[in-house]
PDB file of C-alpha atoms and ligand atoms in Angstrom:
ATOM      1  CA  UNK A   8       1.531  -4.279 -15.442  1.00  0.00           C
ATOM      2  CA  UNK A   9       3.048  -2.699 -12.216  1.00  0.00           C
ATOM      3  CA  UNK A  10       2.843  -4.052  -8.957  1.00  0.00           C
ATOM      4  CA  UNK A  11       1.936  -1.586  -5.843  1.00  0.00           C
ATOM      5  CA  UNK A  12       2.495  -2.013  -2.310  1.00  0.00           C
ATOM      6  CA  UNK A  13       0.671   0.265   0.202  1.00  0.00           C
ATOM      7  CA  UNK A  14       1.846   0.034   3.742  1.00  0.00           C
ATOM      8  CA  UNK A  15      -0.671   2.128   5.260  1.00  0.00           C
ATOM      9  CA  UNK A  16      -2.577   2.674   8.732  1.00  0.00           C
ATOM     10  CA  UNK A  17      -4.396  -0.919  10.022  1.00  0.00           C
ATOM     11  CA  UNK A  18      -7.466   0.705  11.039  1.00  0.00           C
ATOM     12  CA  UNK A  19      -7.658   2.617   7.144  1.00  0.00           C
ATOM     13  CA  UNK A  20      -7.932  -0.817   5.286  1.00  0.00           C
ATOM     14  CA  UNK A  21     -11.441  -0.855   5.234  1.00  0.00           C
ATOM     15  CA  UNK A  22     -11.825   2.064   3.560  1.00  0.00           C
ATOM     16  CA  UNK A  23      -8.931   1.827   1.154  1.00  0.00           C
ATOM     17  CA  UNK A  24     -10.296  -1.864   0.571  1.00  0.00           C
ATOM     18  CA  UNK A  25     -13.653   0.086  -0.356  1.00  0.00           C
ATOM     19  CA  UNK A  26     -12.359   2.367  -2.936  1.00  0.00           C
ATOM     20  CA  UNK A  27     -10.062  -0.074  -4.400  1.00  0.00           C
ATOM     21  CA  UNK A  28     -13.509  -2.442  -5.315  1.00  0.00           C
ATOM     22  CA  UNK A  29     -15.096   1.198  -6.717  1.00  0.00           C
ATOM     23  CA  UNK A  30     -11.953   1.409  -9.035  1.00  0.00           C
ATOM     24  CA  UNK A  31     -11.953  -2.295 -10.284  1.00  0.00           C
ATOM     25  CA  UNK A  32      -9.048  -3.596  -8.658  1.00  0.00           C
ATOM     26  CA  UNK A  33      -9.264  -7.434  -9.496  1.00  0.00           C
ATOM     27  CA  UNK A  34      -7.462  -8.968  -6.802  1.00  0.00           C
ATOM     28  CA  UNK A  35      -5.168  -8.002  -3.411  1.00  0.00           C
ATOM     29  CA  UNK A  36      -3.080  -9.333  -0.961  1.00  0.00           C
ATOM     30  CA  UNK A  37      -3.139  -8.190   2.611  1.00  0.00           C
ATOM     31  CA  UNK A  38      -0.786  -8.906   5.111  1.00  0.00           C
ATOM     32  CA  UNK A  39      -0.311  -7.527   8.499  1.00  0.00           C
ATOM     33  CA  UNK A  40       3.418  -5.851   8.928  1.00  0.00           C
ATOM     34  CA  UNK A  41       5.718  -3.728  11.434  1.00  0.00           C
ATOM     35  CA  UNK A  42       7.533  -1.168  10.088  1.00  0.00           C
ATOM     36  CA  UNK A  43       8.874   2.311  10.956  1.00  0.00           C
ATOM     37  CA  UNK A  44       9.498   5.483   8.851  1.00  0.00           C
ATOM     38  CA  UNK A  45      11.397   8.836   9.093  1.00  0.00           C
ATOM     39  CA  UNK A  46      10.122   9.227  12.931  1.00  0.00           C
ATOM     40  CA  UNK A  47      11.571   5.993  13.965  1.00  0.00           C
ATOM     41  CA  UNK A  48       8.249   4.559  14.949  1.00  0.00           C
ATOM     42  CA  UNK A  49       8.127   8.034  16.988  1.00  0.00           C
ATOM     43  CA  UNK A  50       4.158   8.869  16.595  1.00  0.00           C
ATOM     44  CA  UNK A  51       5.452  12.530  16.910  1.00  0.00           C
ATOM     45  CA  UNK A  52       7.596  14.262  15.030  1.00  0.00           C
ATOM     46  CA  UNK A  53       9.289  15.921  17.956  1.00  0.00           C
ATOM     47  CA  UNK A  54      10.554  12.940  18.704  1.00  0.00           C
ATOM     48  CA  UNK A  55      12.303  12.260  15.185  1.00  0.00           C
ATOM     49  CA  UNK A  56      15.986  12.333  16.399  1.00  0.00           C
ATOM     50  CA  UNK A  57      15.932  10.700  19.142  1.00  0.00           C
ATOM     51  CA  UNK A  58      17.572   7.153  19.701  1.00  0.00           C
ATOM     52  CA  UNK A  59      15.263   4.375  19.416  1.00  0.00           C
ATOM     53  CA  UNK A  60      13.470   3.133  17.483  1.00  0.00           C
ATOM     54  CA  UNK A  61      10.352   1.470  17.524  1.00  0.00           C
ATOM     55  CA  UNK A  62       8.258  -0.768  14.762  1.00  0.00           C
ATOM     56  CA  UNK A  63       4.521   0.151  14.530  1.00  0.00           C
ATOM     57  CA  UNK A  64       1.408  -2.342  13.382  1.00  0.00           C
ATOM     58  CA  UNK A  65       0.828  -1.779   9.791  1.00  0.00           C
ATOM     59  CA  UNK A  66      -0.854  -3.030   6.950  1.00  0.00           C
ATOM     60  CA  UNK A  67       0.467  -3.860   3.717  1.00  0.00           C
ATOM     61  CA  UNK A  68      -1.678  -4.040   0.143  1.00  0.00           C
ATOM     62  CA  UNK A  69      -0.433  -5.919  -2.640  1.00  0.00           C
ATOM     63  CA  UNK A  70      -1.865  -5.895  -6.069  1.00  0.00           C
ATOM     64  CA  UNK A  71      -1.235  -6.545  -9.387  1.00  0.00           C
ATOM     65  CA  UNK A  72      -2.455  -3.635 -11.805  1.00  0.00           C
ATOM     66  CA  UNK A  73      -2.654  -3.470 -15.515  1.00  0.00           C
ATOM     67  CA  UNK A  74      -0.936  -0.319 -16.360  1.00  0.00           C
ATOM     68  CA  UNK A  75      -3.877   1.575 -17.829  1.00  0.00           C
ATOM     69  CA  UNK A  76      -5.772   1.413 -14.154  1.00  0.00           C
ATOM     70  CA  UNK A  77      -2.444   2.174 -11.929  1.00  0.00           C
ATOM     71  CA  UNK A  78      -2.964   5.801 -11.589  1.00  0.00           C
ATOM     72  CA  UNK A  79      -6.311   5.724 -10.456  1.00  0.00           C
ATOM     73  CA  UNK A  80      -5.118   3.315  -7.795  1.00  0.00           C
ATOM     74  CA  UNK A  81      -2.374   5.035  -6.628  1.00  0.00           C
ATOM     75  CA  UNK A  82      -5.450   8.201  -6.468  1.00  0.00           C
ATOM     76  CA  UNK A  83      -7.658   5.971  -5.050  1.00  0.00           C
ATOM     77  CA  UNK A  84      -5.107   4.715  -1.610  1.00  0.00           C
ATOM     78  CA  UNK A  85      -3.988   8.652  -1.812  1.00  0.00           C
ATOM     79  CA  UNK A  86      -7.226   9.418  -1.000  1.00  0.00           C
ATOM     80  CA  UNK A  87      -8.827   6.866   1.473  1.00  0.00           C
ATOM     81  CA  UNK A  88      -5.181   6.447   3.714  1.00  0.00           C
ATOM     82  CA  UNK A  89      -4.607  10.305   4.587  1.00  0.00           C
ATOM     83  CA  UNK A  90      -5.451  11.601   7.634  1.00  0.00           C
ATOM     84  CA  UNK A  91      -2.518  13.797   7.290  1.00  0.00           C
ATOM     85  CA  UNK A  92      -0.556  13.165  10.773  1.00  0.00           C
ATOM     86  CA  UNK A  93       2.641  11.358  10.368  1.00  0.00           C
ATOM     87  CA  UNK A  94       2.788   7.996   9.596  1.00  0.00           C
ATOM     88  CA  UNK A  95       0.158   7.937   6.919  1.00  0.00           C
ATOM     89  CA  UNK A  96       2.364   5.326   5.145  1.00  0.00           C
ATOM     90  CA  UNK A  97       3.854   4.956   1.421  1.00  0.00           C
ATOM     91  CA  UNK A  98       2.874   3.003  -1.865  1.00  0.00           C
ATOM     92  CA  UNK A  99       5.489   1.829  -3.744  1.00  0.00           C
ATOM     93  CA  UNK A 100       5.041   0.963  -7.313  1.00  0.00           C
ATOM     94  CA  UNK A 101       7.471  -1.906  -9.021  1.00  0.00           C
ATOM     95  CA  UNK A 102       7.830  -3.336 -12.812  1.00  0.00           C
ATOM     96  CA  UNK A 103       6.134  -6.779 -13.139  1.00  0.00           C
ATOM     97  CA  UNK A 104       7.315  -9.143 -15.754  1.00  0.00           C
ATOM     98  CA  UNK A 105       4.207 -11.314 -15.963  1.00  0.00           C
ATOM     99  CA  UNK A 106       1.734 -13.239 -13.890  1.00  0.00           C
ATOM    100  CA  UNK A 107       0.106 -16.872 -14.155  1.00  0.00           C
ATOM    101  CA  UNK A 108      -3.314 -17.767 -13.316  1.00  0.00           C
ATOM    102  CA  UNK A 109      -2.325 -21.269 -12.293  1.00  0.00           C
ATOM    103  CA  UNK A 110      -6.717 -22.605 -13.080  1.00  0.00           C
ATOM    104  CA  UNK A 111      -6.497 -21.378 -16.032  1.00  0.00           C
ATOM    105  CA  UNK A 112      -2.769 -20.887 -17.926  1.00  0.00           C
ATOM    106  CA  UNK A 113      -3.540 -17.748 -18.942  1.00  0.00           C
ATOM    107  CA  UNK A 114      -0.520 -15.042 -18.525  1.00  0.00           C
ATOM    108  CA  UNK A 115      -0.010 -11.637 -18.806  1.00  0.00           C
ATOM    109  CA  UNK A 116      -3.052  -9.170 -17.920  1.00  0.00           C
ATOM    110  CA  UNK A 117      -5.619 -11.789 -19.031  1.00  0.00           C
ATOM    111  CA  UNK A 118      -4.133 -13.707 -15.630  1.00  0.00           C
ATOM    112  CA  UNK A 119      -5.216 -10.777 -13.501  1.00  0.00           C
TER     113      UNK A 119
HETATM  114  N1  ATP B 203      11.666   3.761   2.695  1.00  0.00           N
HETATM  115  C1  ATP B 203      10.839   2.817   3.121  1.00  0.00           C
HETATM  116  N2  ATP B 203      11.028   1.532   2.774  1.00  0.00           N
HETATM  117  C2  ATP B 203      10.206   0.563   3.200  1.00  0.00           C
HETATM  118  N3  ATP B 203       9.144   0.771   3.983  1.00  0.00           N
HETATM  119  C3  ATP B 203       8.903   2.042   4.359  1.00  0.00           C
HETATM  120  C4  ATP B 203       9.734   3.133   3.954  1.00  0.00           C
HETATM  121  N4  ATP B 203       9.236   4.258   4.480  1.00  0.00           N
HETATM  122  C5  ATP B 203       8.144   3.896   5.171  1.00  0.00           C
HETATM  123  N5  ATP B 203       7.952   2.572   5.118  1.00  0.00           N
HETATM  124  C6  ATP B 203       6.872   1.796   5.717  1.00  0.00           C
HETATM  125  O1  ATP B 203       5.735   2.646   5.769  1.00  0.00           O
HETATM  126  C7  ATP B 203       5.291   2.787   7.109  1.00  0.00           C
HETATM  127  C8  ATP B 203       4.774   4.189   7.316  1.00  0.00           C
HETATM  128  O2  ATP B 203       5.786   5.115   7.010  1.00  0.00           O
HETATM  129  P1  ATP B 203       5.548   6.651   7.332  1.00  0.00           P
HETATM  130  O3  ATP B 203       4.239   7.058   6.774  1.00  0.00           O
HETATM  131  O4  ATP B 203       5.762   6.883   8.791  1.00  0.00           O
HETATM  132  O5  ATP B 203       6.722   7.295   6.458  1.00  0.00           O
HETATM  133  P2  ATP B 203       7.458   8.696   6.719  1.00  0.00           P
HETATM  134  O6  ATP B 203       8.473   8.841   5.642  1.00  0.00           O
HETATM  135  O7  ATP B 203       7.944   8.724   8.133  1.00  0.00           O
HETATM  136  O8  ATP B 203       6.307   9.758   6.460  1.00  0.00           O
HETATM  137  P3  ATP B 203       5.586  10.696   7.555  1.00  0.00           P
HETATM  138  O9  ATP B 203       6.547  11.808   7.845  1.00  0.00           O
HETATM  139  O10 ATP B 203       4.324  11.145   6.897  1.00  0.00           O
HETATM  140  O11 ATP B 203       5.316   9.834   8.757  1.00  0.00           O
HETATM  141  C9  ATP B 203       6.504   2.435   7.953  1.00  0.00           C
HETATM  142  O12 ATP B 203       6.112   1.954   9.233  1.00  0.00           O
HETATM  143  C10 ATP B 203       7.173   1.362   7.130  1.00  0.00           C
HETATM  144  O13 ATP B 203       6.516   0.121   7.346  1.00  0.00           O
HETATM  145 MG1   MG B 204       6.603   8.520   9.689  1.00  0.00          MG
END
């Protein structure tokens, strides 16, 4: 099992959302988040060394993947977040040790 986090564009969630259900994605957490990059929450790159910096509206996805299904995630956000302008966003994948479905007991990737 891996966990990934997408922080991607707000107005691409639907679409990612919608390619995530077309891969079989079980379950995913969205929260709304602020967050800057290499531009410094510059929208252009011209602007990447200059001094301030600012923190744009983003999205983050959270979701718990069994480990046979994480590429096609990872494929699947690649595809529906790109418009290929800066600040397309990133998608981080980390170990998970285990997960509980707290209705149920069950653990592991039955709990997904
Ligand atoms: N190293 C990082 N650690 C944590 N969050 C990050 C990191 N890099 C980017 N983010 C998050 O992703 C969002 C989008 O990042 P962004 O796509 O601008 O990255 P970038 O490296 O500047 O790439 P690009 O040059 O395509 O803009 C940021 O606003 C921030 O919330
Ligand atoms: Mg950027």
């Amino acid at each position: 099992m891996k966990v990934v986090v997408a922080v991607v564009r707000p107005n691409k969630l639907d679409s990612i959302k919608k390619s995530l259900e077309e891969e079989g994605v079980r379950g995913i957490t969205i929260s709304e988040a602020r967050g800057h990059g290499r531009q410094k929450g510059q929208i252009r790159m011209a602007q990447e060394q200059e001094g301030s910096i600012d923190l744009l509206p983003k999205t983050r996805i959270g979701m718990a993947v069994p480990d046979d299904q994480v590429e096609k995630v990872i494929q699947a956000i690649l595809d529906s977040a790109r418009t290929g302008e800066v600040g397309d966003g990133k998608i981080f994948i980390l170990p998970m040790q285990t997960a509980y479905r707290i209705r149920t007991g069950e653990t592991g990737t039955d709990a997904l």
